[in-house]
C-alpha cells in the first residue's frame, strides 16, 4: 500500500469460489477464481476502483488465466468457464 499524506493506493485480492475449467498446464479440472483490485483510498476508505481483474489460478501447477469482464456474471452463476472466456494467459506451466 502506498500512502502520501491522507490518501493512497491499495491492492487487494479476494478468492471468490472454485470454478470448473480444464487447465492447459496440468489438465486439472478445478481452478480458483480470484478478484484483484487496485483502489484509491482517502483516510483508509476506498473511494475509486482504479483497476479490477478476475483471474483463474490452478492450485496444482500455478497456471493463471485472465478472464473477460463481460463474461463474469455468467461464470459466477454457472460455476464453470471455457477457453472462450479467457482474455489472456498470464502464466502457463
MMTF fields as JSON, N, C-alpha, C and O atoms, coordinates in Angstrom:
{
  "mmtfVersion": "1.0.0",
  "mmtfProducer": "UNKNOWN",
  "numBonds": 371,
  "numAtoms": 372,
  "numGroups": 93,
  "numChains": 1,
  "numModels": 1,
  "chainsPerModel": [1],
  "groupsPerChain": [93],
  "chainIdList": ["A"],
  "bondAtomList": [4, 2, 8, 6, 12, 10, 16, 14, 20, 18, 24, 22, 28, 26, 32, 30, 36, 34, 40, 38, 44, 42, 48, 46, 52, 50, 56, 54, 60, 58, 64, 62, 68, 66, 72, 70, 76, 74, 80, 78, 84, 82, 88, 86, 92, 90, 96, 94, 100, 98, 104, 102, 108, 106, 112, 110, 116, 114, 120, 118, 124, 122, 128, 126, 132, 130, 136, 134, 140, 138, 144, 142, 148, 146, 152, 150, 156, 154, 160, 158, 164, 162, 168, 166, 172, 170, 176, 174, 180, 178, 184, 182, 188, 186, 192, 190, 196, 194, 200, 198, 204, 202, 208, 206, 212, 210, 216, 214, 220, 218, 224, 222, 228, 226, 232, 230, 236, 234, 240, 238, 244, 242, 248, 246, 252, 250, 256, 254, 260, 258, 264, 262, 268, 266, 272, 270, 276, 274, 280, 278, 284, 282, 288, 286, 292, 290, 296, 294, 300, 298, 304, 302, 308, 306, 312, 310, 316, 314, 320, 318, 324, 322, 328, 326, 332, 330, 336, 334, 340, 338, 344, 342, 348, 346, 352, 350, 356, 354, 360, 358, 364, 362, 368, 366],
  "bondOrderList": [1, 1, 1, 1, 1, 1, 1, 1, 1, 1, 1, 1, 1, 1, 1, 1, 1, 1, 1, 1, 1, 1, 1, 1, 1, 1, 1, 1, 1, 1, 1, 1, 1, 1, 1, 1, 1, 1, 1, 1, 1, 1, 1, 1, 1, 1, 1, 1, 1, 1, 1, 1, 1, 1, 1, 1, 1, 1, 1, 1, 1, 1, 1, 1, 1, 1, 1, 1, 1, 1, 1, 1, 1, 1, 1, 1, 1, 1, 1, 1, 1, 1, 1, 1, 1, 1, 1, 1, 1, 1, 1, 1],
  "groupList": [{"groupName": "UNK", "atomNameList": ["N", "CA", "C", "O"], "elementList": ["N", "C", "C", "O"], "formalChargeList": [0, 0, 0, 0], "bondAtomList": [1, 0, 2, 1, 3, 2], "bondOrderList": [1, 1, 2], "singleLetterCode": "X", "chemCompType": "L-PEPTIDE LINKING"}],
  "groupTypeList": [0, 0, 0, 0, 0, 0, 0, 0, 0, 0, 0, 0, 0, 0, 0, 0, 0, 0, 0, 0, 0, 0, 0, 0, 0, 0, 0, 0, 0, 0, 0, 0, 0, 0, 0, 0, 0, 0, 0, 0, 0, 0, 0, 0, 0, 0, 0, 0, 0, 0, 0, 0, 0, 0, 0, 0, 0, 0, 0, 0, 0, 0, 0, 0, 0, 0, 0, 0, 0, 0, 0, 0, 0, 0, 0, 0, 0, 0, 0, 0, 0, 0, 0, 0, 0, 0, 0, 0, 0, 0, 0, 0, 0],
  "groupIdList": [1, 2, 3, 4, 5, 6, 7, 8, 9, 10, 11, 12, 13, 14, 15, 16, 17, 18, 19, 20, 21, 22, 23, 24, 25, 26, 27, 28, 29, 30, 31, 32, 33, 34, 35, 36, 37, 38, 39, 40, 41, 42, 43, 44, 45, 46, 47, 48, 49, 50, 51, 52, 53, 54, 55, 56, 57, 58, 59, 60, 61, 62, 63, 64, 65, 66, 67, 68, 69, 70, 71, 72, 73, 74, 75, 76, 77, 78, 79, 80, 81, 82, 83, 84, 85, 86, 87, 88, 89, 90, 91, 92, 93],
  "secStructList": [7, 3, 3, 3, 6, 6, 3, 3, 3, 3, 3, 3, 3, 3, 3, 3, 3, 3, 3, 3, 7, 7, 7, 6, 6, 6, 7, 7, 1, 3, 3, 3, 3, 3, 3, 3, 3, 3, 3, 3, 3, 3, 6, 6, 3, 3, 3, 3, 3, 3, 3, 3, 3, 3, 3, 3, 3, 7, 6, 6, 6, 7, 7, 3, 3, 3, 3, 7, 4, 4, 4, 2, 2, 2, 2, 2, 2, 2, 1, 5, 7, 7, 4, 4, 4, 3, 3, 3, 3, 3, 3, 7, 7],
  "xCoordList": [0.842, 0.0, 0.895, 1.851, 0.586, 1.348, 0.512, -0.572, 1.019, 0.291, 1.094, 2.296, 0.419, 1.004, 0.065, -0.971, 0.419, -0.451, -1.708, -1.645, -2.859, -4.149, -4.788, -5.898, -4.115, -4.69, -3.638, -2.446, -4.086, -3.155, -3.816, -5.01, -3.001, -3.467, -3.211, -2.106, -4.239, -4.145, -4.481, -5.4, -3.747, -4.028, -4.593, -4.044, -5.696, -6.335, -6.585, -6.663, -6.708, -7.088, -8.121, -8.069, -9.057, -10.129, -10.424, -10.649, -10.424, -10.803, -12.323, -12.95, -12.91, -14.361, -14.942, -15.818, -14.461, -15.004, -14.185, -13.256, -14.545, -13.961, -14.737, -15.959, -14.011, -14.606, -14.154, -12.992, -15.07, -14.711, -14.069, -14.683, -12.826, -12.062, -10.952, -10.324, -10.691, -9.62, -8.303, -8.088, -7.422, -6.117, -5.266, -5.169, -4.655, -3.803, -2.424, -1.683, -2.072, -0.76, -0.703, 0.215, -1.693, -1.65, -2.923, -3.042, -3.883, -5.154, -6.054, -6.949, -5.813, -6.68, -8.053, -8.149, -9.096, -10.458, -11.0, -12.028, -10.34, -10.875, -9.859, -8.687, -10.343, -9.491, -10.087, -11.27, -9.248, -9.71, -9.891, -9.035, -11.004, -11.291, -10.972, -11.494, -10.109, -9.704, -10.09, -10.148, -10.354, -10.534, -9.37, -9.111, -8.668, -7.592, -8.05, -8.535, -7.893, -8.315, -7.196, -6.385, -7.173, -6.328, -7.283, -7.977, -7.317, -8.284, -7.579, -6.516, -8.194, -7.735, -8.488, -9.717, -7.75, -8.354, -8.047, -6.975, -9.002, -8.805, -9.14, -10.237, -8.208, -8.375, -8.781, -9.66, -8.159, -8.383, -9.779, -10.201, -10.501, -11.823, -11.705, -11.306, -12.046, -11.972, -12.93, -14.119, -12.407, -13.207, -13.435, -14.57, -12.367, -12.451, -11.675, -10.546, -12.294, -11.572, -10.845, -11.469, -9.52, -8.705, -8.566, -8.587, -8.423, -8.221, -8.835, -8.72, -9.485, -10.094, -9.937, -10.2, -9.507, -9.434, -9.727, -9.44, -10.309, -10.62, -9.641, -9.392, -9.094, -8.052, -8.39, -8.76, -8.26, -8.338, -6.933, -6.006, -6.77, -5.46, -5.544, -6.366, -4.692, -4.659, -3.91, -2.771, -4.537, -3.857, -2.714, -1.862, -2.688, -1.644, -0.396, 0.706, -0.557, 0.626, 0.827, 1.793, -0.081, 0.014, -0.152, 0.258, -0.733, -1.064, -2.161, -3.009, -2.15, -3.161, -3.681, -2.946, -4.981, -5.685, -6.542, -7.354, -6.367, -7.196, -8.489, -8.467, -9.626, -10.936, -11.492, -11.133, -12.375, -13.065, -14.1, -14.88, -14.103, -15.045, -16.491, -17.39, -16.722, -18.093, -18.695, -19.916, -17.884, -18.358, -18.496, -18.927, -18.137, -18.059, -19.392, -19.427, -20.481, -21.781, -22.15, -22.598, -21.964, -22.273, -21.385, -21.87, -20.094, -19.157, -19.515, -19.492, -19.847, -20.195, -21.491, -21.611, -22.449, -23.721, -23.543, -24.003, -22.876, -22.72, -21.654, -21.773, -20.611, -19.528, -18.58, -17.827, -18.614, -17.691, -17.299, -18.001, -16.162, -15.623, -15.036, -14.704, -14.912, -14.315, -13.191, -12.966, -12.497, -11.38, -11.855, -11.072, -13.129, -13.68, -13.781, -13.81, -13.834, -13.948, -12.598, -12.553, -11.504, -10.157, -9.73, -9.748, -9.351, -8.846, -7.349, -6.869, -6.611, -5.156, -4.629, -5.112, -3.634, -2.946, -1.801, -0.894, -1.86, -0.84, 0.399, 1.524, 0.17, 1.284, 0.767, -0.302, 1.535, 1.171, 2.351, 3.456, 2.107, 3.2, 3.262, 4.117],
  "yCoordList": [-1.157, 0.0, 1.23, 1.313, 2.167, 3.402, 4.55, 4.827, 5.227, 6.359, 7.628, 7.65, 8.677, 10.01, 10.922, 11.334, 11.24, 12.09, 11.373, 10.368, 11.869, 11.322, 10.403, 9.917, 10.155, 9.283, 8.291, 8.467, 7.255, 6.247, 5.277, 5.362, 4.345, 3.314, 1.96, 1.682, 1.129, -0.177, -1.261, -1.099, -2.358, -3.52, -4.63, -4.941, -5.224, -6.297, -7.501, -7.378, -8.651, -9.869, -10.602, -10.597, -11.23, -11.943, -13.225, -13.194, -14.35, -15.608, -15.709, -15.648, -15.865, -15.89, -17.286, -17.508, -18.229, -19.583, -20.512, -20.081, -21.801, -22.795, -22.77, -22.62, -22.919, -22.9, -24.14, -24.534, -24.759, -25.878, -25.307, -24.524, -25.711, -25.241, -26.236, -26.696, -26.582, -27.525, -26.775, -26.046, -26.951, -26.295, -26.849, -28.065, -25.978, -26.433, -26.856, -27.503, -26.498, -26.848, -28.264, -29.02, -28.629, -29.946, -30.756, -31.857, -30.231, -30.883, -31.071, -31.916, -30.283, -30.28, -29.734, -28.922, -30.172, -29.766, -28.636, -28.05, -28.311, -27.31, -26.184, -26.427, -24.951, -23.766, -22.863, -22.96, -21.981, -20.978, -19.655, -19.255, -18.976, -17.684, -16.575, -16.556, -15.653, -14.523, -13.21, -13.113, -12.194, -10.83, -10.016, -10.021, -9.316, -8.415, -6.993, -6.68, -6.127, -4.73, -3.798, -4.115, -2.645, -1.533, -0.376, 0.079, 0.105, 1.145, 2.371, 2.273, 3.521, 4.787, 5.01, 4.944, 5.275, 5.44, 6.818, 7.381, 7.334, 8.547, 8.184, 7.7, 8.414, 8.018, 6.556, 6.229, 5.676, 4.231, 3.823, 2.692, 4.726, 4.423, 4.334, 5.307, 3.174, 3.043, 4.015, 4.047, 4.809, 5.804, 5.41, 5.436, 5.045, 4.737, 3.449, 3.282, 2.54, 1.359, 1.753, 2.104, 1.692, 2.086, 0.957, 1.192, -0.272, -1.418, -2.647, -2.83, -3.48, -4.706, -5.791, -5.562, -6.975, -8.098, -9.392, -9.537, -10.334, -11.655, -12.651, -12.643, -13.506, -14.44, -15.838, -16.021, -16.823, -18.229, -18.694, -18.458, -19.361, -19.833, -21.317, -21.739, -22.107, -23.547, -23.818, -23.381, -24.529, -24.804, -25.817, -25.893, -26.591, -27.613, -27.076, -27.19, -26.491, -26.076, -24.56, -24.078, -23.796, -22.337, -21.61, -20.455, -22.248, -21.556, -20.546, -20.786, -19.413, -18.384, -17.802, -17.65, -17.475, -17.02, -15.812, -15.878, -14.714, -13.53, -13.712, -14.05, -13.487, -13.677, -12.375, -11.287, -12.503, -11.341, -10.85, -11.64, -9.554, -8.981, -9.143, -9.276, -9.134, -9.259, -10.635, -10.785, -11.627, -12.997, -13.34, -14.445, -12.411, -12.734, -13.125, -14.06, -12.452, -12.81, -14.248, -15.002, -14.618, -15.976, -17.01, -18.064, -16.715, -17.636, -17.829, -18.955, -16.749, -16.851, -17.627, -18.362, -17.475, -18.195, -19.682, -20.524, -20.008, -21.408, -22.158, -23.365, -21.448, -22.12, -22.845, -23.718, -22.488, -23.095, -22.066, -21.082, -22.321, -21.41, -22.23, -23.403, -21.593, -22.248, -21.377, -20.271, -21.868, -21.12, -19.851, -18.918, -19.8, -18.595, -17.437, -16.274, -17.752, -16.73, -16.127, -15.125, -16.723, -16.264, -15.122, -15.247, -14.016, -12.869, -13.016, -12.661, -13.548, -13.613, -14.702, -14.864, -15.451, -16.417, -15.655, -15.155, -15.578, -14.846, -15.725, -15.295, -16.967, -17.897, -19.307, -19.692, -20.058, -21.439, -22.323, -22.113, -23.328, -24.223, -25.454, -26.315],
  "zCoordList": [0.0, 0.0, 0.0, 0.771, -0.854, -0.987, -0.449, -0.962, 0.597, 1.171, 1.062, 1.326, 0.673, 0.591, 1.369, 0.848, 2.61, 3.421, 3.828, 4.536, 3.393, 3.814, 2.774, 2.991, 1.657, 0.632, 0.154, 0.405, -0.532, -1.024, -1.976, -2.262, -2.462, -3.383, -2.729, -2.262, -2.701, -2.058, -3.073, -3.876, -3.04, -3.887, -3.013, -1.956, -3.461, -2.705, -3.602, -4.824, -2.983, -3.693, -2.851, -1.621, -3.546, -2.869, -3.633, -4.843, -2.929, -3.567, -3.554, -2.497, -4.745, -4.857, -4.705, -3.869, -5.508, -5.479, -6.361, -7.044, -6.338, -7.232, -8.543, -8.551, -9.652, -10.986, -11.744, -11.654, -12.495, -13.376, -14.638, -15.364, -14.884, -16.051, -16.292, -15.339, -17.543, -17.876, -17.999, -18.967, -17.022, -17.033, -18.169, -18.332, -18.946, -20.043, -19.562, -20.302, -18.332, -17.795, -17.25, -17.568, -16.422, -15.771, -15.981, -15.444, -16.756, -17.065, -15.843, -15.85, -14.798, -13.626, -14.034, -14.953, -13.362, -13.718, -12.847, -13.187, -11.736, -10.816, -10.587, -10.298, -10.726, -10.572, -9.5, -9.176, -8.954, -8.001, -8.732, -9.521, -8.473, -9.088, -8.093, -6.978, -8.508, -7.674, -8.341, -9.567, -7.509, -7.974, -7.434, -6.231, -8.317, -7.93, -8.195, -9.282, -7.188, -7.315, -6.896, -6.025, -7.535, -7.128, -6.867, -7.776, -5.608, -5.23, -4.662, -4.048, -4.883, -4.329, -3.018, -2.988, -1.93, -0.612, -0.038, -0.26, 0.692, 1.484, 2.93, 3.209, 3.846, 5.251, 5.374, 6.171, 4.605, 4.618, 4.153, 4.393, 3.493, 2.948, 1.429, 0.791, 0.83, -0.627, -1.309, -0.993, -2.245, -2.932, -4.39, -4.866, -5.102, -6.523, -6.805, -6.344, -7.567, -8.045, -9.323, -10.325, -9.272, -10.418, -11.433, -12.641, -10.932, -11.809, -11.139, -9.927, -11.944, -11.429, -12.476, -13.657, -12.051, -12.986, -12.252, -11.064, -12.993, -12.476, -13.087, -14.293, -12.23, -12.65, -12.151, -10.992, -13.039, -12.651, -12.336, -13.111, -11.191, -10.761, -10.442, -9.629, -11.083, -10.846, -9.534, -9.374, -8.605, -7.333, -7.454, -6.569, -8.537, -8.69, -9.385, -8.849, -10.576, -11.358, -11.38, -11.97, -10.74, -10.636, -11.976, -12.094, -12.973, -14.22, -13.922, -13.062, -14.631, -14.368, -15.67, -16.645, -15.661, -16.842, -16.487, -15.565, -17.21, -17.002, -17.774, -18.958, -17.105, -17.719, -18.277, -17.827, -19.268, -19.832, -18.823, -18.291, -18.566, -17.603, -18.059, -17.228, -19.357, -19.878, -19.604, -19.654, -19.319, -19.087, -17.605, -17.274, -16.697, -15.281, -14.653, -13.852, -14.982, -14.4, -14.739, -13.875, -15.981, -16.433, -15.731, -15.32, -15.593, -14.943, -13.478, -12.981, -12.781, -11.364, -11.147, -10.167, -12.034, -11.894, -12.182, -11.412, -13.29, -13.703, -12.905, -12.697, -12.457, -11.752, -12.678, -12.247, -13.946, -14.911, -15.961, -16.193, -16.586, -17.592, -18.732, -18.563, -19.902, -21.062, -21.602, -21.111, -22.597, -23.177, -23.885, -24.06, -24.296, -24.92, -23.927, -24.33, -22.638, -21.595, -21.209, -20.496, -21.67, -21.304, -22.219, -23.444, -21.607, -22.352, -22.624, -23.7, -21.629, -21.747, -20.824, -19.704, -21.301, -20.438, -19.762, -20.428, -18.442, -17.693, -17.509, -17.762, -17.062, -16.868, -17.135, -16.661, -17.891, -18.19, -17.865, -18.364, -17.013, -16.587, -17.454, -17.242]
}
